[in-house]
Coordinates of C-alpha atoms in Angstrom, one line a residue:
Chain E
M1 CA 32.6 30.9 -21.0
T2 CA 30.5 32.7 -23.6
T3 CA 32.8 32.3 -26.8
G4 CA 31.1 29.3 -28.1
V5 CA 34.0 26.9 -27.4
R6 CA 32.8 23.8 -25.9
R7 CA 33.6 23.5 -22.3
R8 CA 33.4 21.5 -19.4
M9 CA 30.2 21.5 -17.1
G10 CA 30.9 23.3 -14.3
V11 CA 30.4 21.9 -10.4
E12 CA 26.7 23.5 -10.1
E13 CA 25.5 22.6 -13.8
R14 CA 27.1 19.0 -13.1
R15 CA 25.0 18.3 -10.0
E16 CA 21.9 19.9 -11.7
Q17 CA 22.6 17.4 -14.5
L18 CA 22.8 14.3 -12.1
I19 CA 19.9 15.5 -10.0
G20 CA 18.0 15.4 -13.2
V21 CA 18.8 12.1 -14.5
A22 CA 18.5 10.8 -10.9
L23 CA 14.8 11.9 -11.2
E24 CA 14.2 10.5 -14.5
L25 CA 15.5 7.0 -13.3
F26 CA 13.5 7.5 -10.1
S27 CA 10.2 8.2 -12.4
R28 CA 10.2 4.5 -13.6
R29 CA 11.8 2.5 -10.7
S30 CA 12.1 2.8 -6.9
P31 CA 15.1 4.8 -5.7
D32 CA 16.4 1.6 -3.8
A33 CA 16.6 0.0 -7.5
V34 CA 18.7 2.3 -9.1
S35 CA 22.4 2.3 -8.8
I36 CA 25.1 4.8 -8.9
D37 CA 26.5 3.2 -12.2
E38 CA 22.9 3.6 -13.8
I39 CA 23.2 7.4 -13.2
A40 CA 26.7 7.6 -13.9
S41 CA 25.9 5.8 -17.3
A42 CA 22.8 8.0 -18.1
A43 CA 24.5 11.0 -17.5
G44 CA 27.7 10.1 -19.6
I45 CA 30.3 10.0 -17.0
S46 CA 32.3 7.7 -14.4
R47 CA 31.2 6.6 -11.4
P48 CA 33.9 8.1 -9.6
L49 CA 33.1 11.3 -11.2
V50 CA 29.9 11.2 -9.7
Y51 CA 31.3 10.7 -6.4
H52 CA 33.3 13.8 -6.8
Y53 CA 30.1 16.1 -7.2
F54 CA 28.4 13.8 -4.8
P55 CA 30.1 12.2 -1.5
G56 CA 27.8 9.2 -1.7
K57 CA 24.8 7.8 -3.1
L58 CA 22.7 9.0 0.0
S59 CA 23.7 12.4 -0.9
L60 CA 22.8 12.5 -4.6
Y61 CA 19.6 10.8 -3.7
E62 CA 19.0 13.6 -0.9
A63 CA 19.5 16.4 -3.5
A64 CA 17.3 14.6 -6.0
L65 CA 14.3 14.1 -3.4
Q66 CA 15.0 17.6 -2.0
R67 CA 14.4 18.9 -5.6
A68 CA 11.4 17.0 -6.1
A69 CA 9.6 18.0 -2.8
D70 CA 10.6 21.7 -3.8
D71 CA 8.9 21.0 -7.0
L72 CA 5.7 19.2 -5.4
A73 CA 5.6 22.4 -3.0
A74 CA 5.4 25.0 -5.6
R75 CA 2.3 22.9 -7.2
F76 CA 0.4 23.9 -4.2
V77 CA 0.4 27.6 -5.2
E78 CA -2.8 29.1 -6.5
P79 CA -4.4 32.5 -6.9
H80 CA -6.9 33.6 -4.5
E81 CA -9.3 34.0 -7.0
G82 CA -12.8 32.3 -7.9
P83 CA -14.6 29.6 -5.9
L84 CA -12.6 27.4 -3.5
G85 CA -13.7 24.2 -4.8
A86 CA -12.0 24.8 -8.5
R87 CA -8.9 25.9 -6.8
L88 CA -8.6 22.7 -4.8
L89 CA -9.5 20.9 -8.2
R90 CA -6.5 22.6 -10.0
V91 CA -3.9 21.9 -7.3
V92 CA -4.9 18.1 -6.9
R93 CA -4.6 18.2 -10.6
R94 CA -1.1 19.5 -10.6
F95 CA -0.7 16.7 -7.4
F96 CA -1.6 13.9 -9.5
D97 CA 0.4 15.5 -12.5
F98 CA 3.5 15.3 -10.1
V99 CA 2.5 11.8 -9.0
D100 CA 2.2 10.5 -12.4
Q101 CA 5.5 12.2 -13.6
H102 CA 7.7 10.5 -10.4
G103 CA 5.7 7.5 -10.2
P104 CA 8.1 5.2 -7.9
G105 CA 10.1 7.8 -6.9
F106 CA 7.0 9.4 -5.0
A107 CA 6.1 6.2 -3.7
A108 CA 9.6 5.8 -2.3
L109 CA 9.3 9.0 -0.7
M110 CA 6.0 8.8 0.8
R111 CA 7.2 5.7 2.5
G112 CA 10.2 7.1 4.2
G113 CA 12.3 7.3 1.0
P114 CA 15.2 4.6 0.1
A115 CA 16.3 1.8 2.2
V116 CA 19.3 3.4 3.7
P117 CA 22.7 1.6 3.3
A118 CA 24.1 0.6 6.9
G119 CA 26.5 3.6 8.0
E120 CA 24.9 6.2 5.6
T121 CA 22.0 6.8 7.6
F122 CA 20.4 9.8 6.6
T123 CA 19.1 11.7 9.5
R124 CA 18.7 15.2 10.9
G125 CA 17.7 15.5 14.5
G126 CA 16.4 12.6 15.0
A127 CA 13.8 12.0 12.1
S128 CA 15.3 10.4 8.9
G129 CA 16.0 13.1 6.0
T130 CA 12.8 11.8 3.8
T131 CA 10.4 12.2 6.8
V132 CA 11.7 15.8 7.5
L133 CA 11.3 16.3 3.5
V134 CA 7.7 14.8 3.5
D135 CA 6.6 16.9 6.4
G136 CA 8.0 20.0 4.8
V137 CA 5.8 19.5 1.6
R138 CA 2.8 18.5 4.1
Q139 CA 3.2 21.6 5.8
A140 CA 3.5 23.6 2.8
A141 CA 0.2 22.2 1.7
Y142 CA -1.5 22.7 5.1
V143 CA -0.6 26.7 5.0
Q144 CA -1.7 27.2 1.4
I145 CA -5.3 25.6 2.5
L146 CA -5.3 27.6 5.0
A147 CA -4.7 31.0 3.3
H148 CA -7.4 30.1 0.9
L149 CA -9.8 29.3 3.7
K150 CA -8.3 33.1 5.1
I151 CA -7.7 31.7 8.2
D152 CA -4.7 32.5 10.7
Q153 CA -5.2 30.2 13.8
P154 CA -7.3 26.9 12.7
P155 CA -9.2 25.5 15.4
A156 CA -8.4 22.3 16.3
R157 CA -11.3 20.5 14.3
L158 CA -10.0 22.3 11.0
D159 CA -6.7 21.6 11.8
L160 CA -7.6 17.6 11.9
V161 CA -9.9 17.8 9.0
I162 CA -7.1 19.4 6.9
R163 CA -4.1 17.1 8.1
S164 CA -6.0 14.1 7.5
W165 CA -7.4 15.1 4.4
L166 CA -3.7 15.5 3.2
S167 CA -3.0 11.9 4.2
L168 CA -6.2 10.9 2.3
A169 CA -4.6 12.5 -0.7
E170 CA -1.4 10.9 -0.3
S171 CA -3.1 7.2 0.3
T172 CA -5.6 8.1 -2.8
A173 CA -2.6 8.8 -4.9
L174 CA -0.5 5.7 -3.5
V175 CA -3.2 3.3 -4.2
W176 CA -3.9 4.9 -7.9
L177 CA -0.3 4.5 -8.8
D178 CA -0.3 0.8 -7.6
G179 CA -2.0 -0.5 -11.0
R180 CA -3.8 2.7 -12.1
R181 CA -7.1 1.0 -11.9
I182 CA -9.4 4.3 -11.7
P183 CA -9.2 6.8 -14.0
R184 CA -7.0 9.8 -12.2
A185 CA -9.7 12.6 -13.3
E186 CA -12.3 10.7 -11.2
L187 CA -10.1 10.3 -8.0
E188 CA -9.0 14.4 -8.6
M189 CA -12.7 15.1 -8.2
Q190 CA -13.5 12.5 -5.2
L191 CA -10.8 14.2 -3.4
V192 CA -11.8 17.6 -3.6
R193 CA -15.5 16.2 -2.8
D194 CA -13.8 14.4 -0.1
F195 CA -12.6 17.4 1.5
A196 CA -16.0 18.9 1.7
A197 CA -17.4 15.6 3.0
L198 CA -14.5 15.4 5.8
V199 CA -15.9 19.3 6.8
A200 CA -19.2 18.6 7.0
V201 CA -18.9 15.2 9.1
S202 CA -16.8 17.5 11.2
A203 CA -19.5 20.2 11.2
L204 CA -21.9 17.6 12.7
Y205 CA -20.6 18.2 15.9
D206 CA -19.3 21.8 15.7
D207 CA -20.7 25.1 15.1
E208 CA -17.8 26.3 14.0
M209 CA -17.0 24.0 11.4
A210 CA -20.5 24.4 10.1
G211 CA -19.9 28.2 9.9
L212 CA -16.7 27.2 7.8
L213 CA -18.4 24.8 5.5
R214 CA -21.2 27.7 4.7
H215 CA -18.3 30.0 4.1
M216 CA -16.9 27.5 2.1
L217 CA -19.9 26.8 0.0
A218 CA -20.9 30.7 -0.2
D219 CA -19.7 31.5 -3.4
E220 CA -19.6 28.1 -5.1
P221 CA -21.0 27.9 -8.5
T222 CA -23.8 25.0 -9.2
E223 CA -21.5 23.4 -12.2
G224 CA -18.4 23.6 -9.8
P225 CA -16.6 20.5 -8.3
F226 CA -18.4 21.0 -5.2
A227 CA -21.8 21.1 -6.9
D228 CA -23.4 17.6 -6.8
L229 CA -22.1 16.7 -3.3
I230 CA -22.3 20.4 -1.7
G231 CA -26.2 21.1 -1.6
R232 CA -26.7 17.9 0.3
L233 CA -23.7 18.5 2.6
M234 CA -25.1 21.8 3.4
T235 CA -28.4 20.2 5.0
L236 CA -26.3 18.0 6.8
A237 CA -24.3 20.6 8.8
S238 CA -27.4 23.0 9.3
Chain A
M1 CA 10.8 -25.2 39.2
T2 CA 7.3 -25.7 40.7
T3 CA 9.1 -26.4 44.6
G4 CA 8.4 -22.8 45.6
V5 CA 12.2 -22.1 45.7
R6 CA 12.7 -18.6 44.5
R7 CA 14.4 -18.8 41.2
R8 CA 16.0 -17.1 38.2
M9 CA 13.5 -16.0 35.4
G10 CA 14.3 -18.3 32.1
V11 CA 15.1 -16.9 29.1
E12 CA 11.7 -16.6 27.9
E13 CA 10.4 -15.1 30.9
R14 CA 13.3 -12.4 30.9
R15 CA 12.6 -11.6 27.3
E16 CA 9.1 -11.0 28.1
Q17 CA 9.9 -9.0 30.9
L18 CA 12.0 -6.7 29.0
I19 CA 9.4 -6.4 26.0
G20 CA 6.9 -5.3 28.5
V21 CA 9.2 -2.8 30.5
A22 CA 10.2 -1.3 26.9
L23 CA 6.6 -1.1 26.0
E24 CA 5.6 0.7 29.1
L25 CA 8.7 3.1 28.7
F26 CA 7.3 3.6 24.9
S27 CA 4.2 4.6 26.3
R28 CA 5.6 7.6 28.0
R29 CA 8.5 8.9 25.3
S30 CA 9.4 7.9 21.8
P31 CA 11.4 4.8 21.2
D32 CA 14.4 7.2 20.4
A33 CA 14.7 8.5 23.5
V34 CA 14.7 5.7 25.7
S35 CA 18.0 4.0 26.4
I36 CA 18.9 0.4 27.0
D37 CA 20.0 1.6 30.5
E38 CA 16.8 3.1 31.3
I39 CA 15.3 -0.5 30.4
A40 CA 18.0 -2.4 32.4
S41 CA 17.3 -0.2 35.3
A42 CA 13.4 -0.3 35.1
A43 CA 13.9 -4.5 35.0
G44 CA 16.1 -4.5 37.8
I45 CA 19.1 -6.1 35.5
S46 CA 22.4 -4.8 34.5
R47 CA 22.8 -3.3 30.7
P48 CA 25.1 -6.4 29.9
L49 CA 22.4 -8.8 30.9
V50 CA 20.0 -6.9 28.6
Y51 CA 22.5 -7.6 25.7
H52 CA 22.6 -11.2 26.8
Y53 CA 18.4 -11.8 26.0
F54 CA 18.7 -9.2 22.9
P55 CA 22.0 -8.7 20.8
G56 CA 21.2 -5.0 20.5
K57 CA 19.0 -2.0 21.3
L58 CA 17.3 -2.4 17.8
S59 CA 16.5 -6.2 18.3
L60 CA 14.7 -5.2 21.9
Y61 CA 12.8 -2.8 20.1
E62 CA 12.0 -4.8 17.1
A63 CA 10.8 -7.4 19.6
A64 CA 8.6 -4.7 21.3
L65 CA 7.4 -2.9 18.1
Q66 CA 6.2 -6.7 17.0
R67 CA 4.4 -7.2 20.3
A68 CA 2.6 -3.6 20.0
A69 CA 1.3 -4.4 16.4
D70 CA 0.3 -8.3 16.9
D71 CA -1.7 -6.6 19.8
L72 CA -3.2 -3.9 17.9
A73 CA -3.9 -6.2 15.1
A74 CA -5.9 -8.7 17.5
R75 CA -8.1 -5.7 18.6
F76 CA -9.8 -5.5 15.0
V77 CA -11.5 -8.9 15.2
E78 CA -15.1 -8.2 16.4
P79 CA -18.2 -10.7 16.1
H80 CA -20.1 -10.8 12.9
E81 CA -23.3 -9.8 14.5
G82 CA -25.2 -6.7 14.5
P83 CA -25.2 -3.6 12.3
L84 CA -22.3 -2.8 10.8
G85 CA -21.8 0.8 12.1
A86 CA -21.5 -0.4 15.5
R87 CA -19.1 -3.3 14.6
L88 CA -17.0 -0.3 13.3
L89 CA -17.2 1.8 16.4
R90 CA -16.4 -0.8 18.8
V91 CA -13.1 -1.5 16.6
V92 CA -12.2 2.1 16.3
R93 CA -12.9 2.3 20.2
R94 CA -10.4 -0.6 20.6
F95 CA -8.1 1.3 18.2
F96 CA -8.0 4.4 20.4
D97 CA -7.7 2.4 23.3
F98 CA -4.5 0.9 21.8
V99 CA -3.2 4.6 20.4
D100 CA -4.0 5.8 24.3
Q101 CA -2.2 3.3 25.9
H102 CA 1.1 3.0 23.8
G103 CA 1.2 7.0 22.9
P104 CA 4.6 7.9 21.7
G105 CA 5.3 4.6 20.8
F106 CA 2.5 4.3 18.3
A107 CA 3.3 7.5 17.1
A108 CA 6.9 6.4 16.3
L109 CA 5.9 3.5 14.7
M110 CA 3.6 5.4 12.5
R111 CA 6.6 7.5 11.4
G112 CA 9.1 5.0 10.5
G113 CA 9.9 3.5 13.7
P114 CA 12.9 4.7 16.0
A115 CA 15.6 6.8 14.0
V116 CA 18.2 3.8 13.4
P117 CA 21.3 3.9 14.8
A118 CA 24.1 3.8 12.0
G119 CA 25.2 0.2 11.5
E120 CA 22.3 -1.2 13.1
T121 CA 20.0 -0.5 10.2
F122 CA 16.7 -2.6 10.7
T123 CA 15.3 -4.0 7.5
R124 CA 13.9 -6.8 5.6
G125 CA 13.9 -7.2 1.8
G126 CA 14.6 -3.4 1.3
A127 CA 11.6 -2.1 3.4
S128 CA 12.3 -0.9 7.2
G129 CA 11.2 -3.6 9.4
T130 CA 8.5 -1.1 10.9
T131 CA 7.3 -0.4 7.9
V132 CA 6.9 -4.1 7.1
L133 CA 5.0 -4.4 10.9
V134 CA 2.6 -1.1 9.8
D135 CA 1.7 -2.8 6.7
G136 CA 0.9 -5.9 8.4
V137 CA -1.4 -4.3 10.8
R138 CA -3.2 -2.2 7.9
Q139 CA -3.5 -5.5 6.0
A140 CA -4.9 -7.2 9.2
A141 CA -7.5 -4.2 9.6
Y142 CA -8.0 -4.4 5.5
V143 CA -8.9 -8.0 5.9
Q144 CA -11.3 -7.8 8.9
I145 CA -13.5 -5.1 6.8
L146 CA -13.7 -6.9 3.6
A147 CA -14.9 -9.8 5.9
H148 CA -17.4 -7.6 7.6
L149 CA -18.7 -6.2 4.3
K150 CA -18.8 -10.1 2.9
I151 CA -16.7 -9.5 0.0
D152 CA -14.0 -11.6 -1.1
Q153 CA -12.5 -9.5 -4.4
P154 CA -13.0 -5.9 -3.7
P155 CA -13.6 -3.6 -6.9
A156 CA -11.0 -1.1 -7.2
R157 CA -13.1 1.9 -5.9
L158 CA -13.7 -0.2 -2.8
D159 CA -10.2 -1.2 -2.3
L160 CA -9.3 2.6 -2.6
V161 CA -11.8 3.6 0.2
I162 CA -11.0 1.0 2.6
R163 CA -7.0 1.8 2.3
S164 CA -7.4 5.5 2.3
W165 CA -10.0 5.4 5.3
L166 CA -7.1 3.5 7.1
S167 CA -4.9 6.0 6.3
L168 CA -7.1 8.4 7.6
A169 CA -7.8 6.7 10.8
E170 CA -4.1 6.4 11.5
S171 CA -3.6 10.6 10.9
T172 CA -6.7 11.3 12.9
A173 CA -5.0 9.1 15.8
L174 CA -1.9 10.9 15.5
V175 CA -3.2 14.4 15.4
W176 CA -5.4 13.6 18.3
L177 CA -1.9 12.4 20.0
D178 CA -0.6 15.7 19.4
G179 CA -2.3 17.9 22.4
R180 CA -5.4 15.5 22.8
R181 CA -7.3 18.5 21.9
I182 CA -10.8 16.9 20.7
P183 CA -12.6 14.4 22.9
R184 CA -11.6 10.9 21.6
A185 CA -15.4 9.8 21.5
E186 CA -15.8 12.5 19.2
L187 CA -13.0 11.3 16.8
E188 CA -14.5 7.5 17.2
M189 CA -17.4 8.4 15.9
Q190 CA -16.3 10.8 13.6
L191 CA -13.8 8.0 11.9
V192 CA -17.3 5.8 11.7
R193 CA -19.4 8.3 9.4
D194 CA -16.1 9.4 7.5
F195 CA -16.1 5.7 6.3
A196 CA -19.8 5.8 5.4
A197 CA -19.0 9.4 3.7
L198 CA -16.0 8.1 1.6
V199 CA -18.1 5.3 0.5
A200 CA -21.0 7.9 -0.3
V201 CA -18.8 10.0 -2.2
S202 CA -17.4 7.2 -4.2
A203 CA -21.1 6.0 -4.8
L204 CA -21.4 9.1 -6.9
Y205 CA -19.5 8.1 -9.6
D206 CA -20.2 4.0 -9.4
D207 CA -23.0 2.0 -9.2
E208 CA -21.2 -1.2 -7.7
M209 CA -20.3 1.3 -4.4
A210 CA -23.6 2.9 -4.8
G211 CA -24.9 -0.8 -4.0
L212 CA -22.5 -1.6 -1.4
L213 CA -23.6 1.5 0.2
R214 CA -27.1 0.2 0.5
H215 CA -26.1 -3.0 1.5
M216 CA -24.1 -1.0 4.4
L217 CA -27.1 0.8 5.5
A218 CA -29.6 -2.0 5.2
D219 CA -29.5 -2.9 8.7
E220 CA -28.6 0.0 10.7
P221 CA -30.8 1.1 13.6
T222 CA -31.8 4.9 13.6
E223 CA -30.1 5.2 16.8
G224 CA -26.8 3.7 15.7
P225 CA -23.6 5.7 14.6
F226 CA -24.2 5.9 11.2
A227 CA -27.9 7.1 11.9
D228 CA -27.6 11.2 11.4
L229 CA -25.4 11.1 8.7
I230 CA -26.5 7.9 6.6
G231 CA -30.0 8.9 5.7
R232 CA -28.7 11.9 4.0
L233 CA -25.9 9.9 2.6
M234 CA -28.1 7.5 0.9
T235 CA -30.0 10.3 -0.8
L236 CA -26.7 11.5 -2.1
A237 CA -25.7 7.8 -3.8
S238 CA -29.5 7.4 -5.2

């Protein structure tokens, strides 16, 4: 294998290639609209050979979406250094990089994945496979946010704010993809401020959330992404 | 039919009964977990007779979910009178009434509906039927909000705020259902304030949104649901 002689791809290598080709096609059109023939053609192999590596269209799609989900979850990892607002902004930027790169594939994933051909239903334990994938990504984001806030057992109101902000981030990205009518840099900043705003609204009712807001803002520099919003939010919560 | 003689139910009447029974069962357990046998038993008829009125489990479930979606959309209609914050609060309360009433059925609908048995895939034009239903409800809410704001052609940033707030409302309701750890009255007020907060964050970047925020707040009474948040948000946007 290391003699320099040209060789056929091994099984894993071919599977990797097909996953890469599928994700490349999904970045331009919805998985629904991409056929196995196109994937075979783009990979330079025959359609029957694709089925040799993946028993059905759905198993290839599942592998590709799993790869994309793992890629996205990896982007949430951020060093625990510096102000929280700047950390969150860097993660949100990488999230938008992913959304930009995967386009229609991301949209399909968020909307429950490709329409499933009859008889090939993609389920695990009752929930659809794509729902399981998306929930895994959401959970990865949730865990990262808690870790940055240094909180093990989130109170109910914080749990709600994080989960609902994650859905806000998803829907903001989906609306952005649909025409890209607002510059993404503006939306990245907006999402960081939205997080602080949701914490602040929740802090109106709850001392614990007010304490969290003060903690979040303690080390924020005046030039950071929370800055123009945050001073005023602080007075809201006090 | 009007002679007072006891009679068998007509087709439409029986279908209505079965839909009502299904929704009642879905209010306590996920549609996934409810069998046709249970529905037949609760309706006091045989399982084969259920299939006489609905050709498959999925067609009964589709009819029930359509009924629930229509019911929810109807709750969004609110007279165009009085302060906007109070109107939005009344609609959000009716939304929580619905969520409270339908519980697991609402959760299943929002998460893509019941897992679809193989061979009976419920799709329309590529999107799953439940996605179409949910999108119809979202669109109904969207149209109502624009009408109350007296806006025909929403600018991109308003479109984004409304759509992302709707997803915030859905996820807030789903998190609430999962344990009901926060009083719903608090969450109803919170969602109204979240709407104003999202408009205010967007208004930081955009004169048009700042103008909309001023319009939204022009007639708000100091004792209204926007009150404790709004004065401060105004200064944010100015």
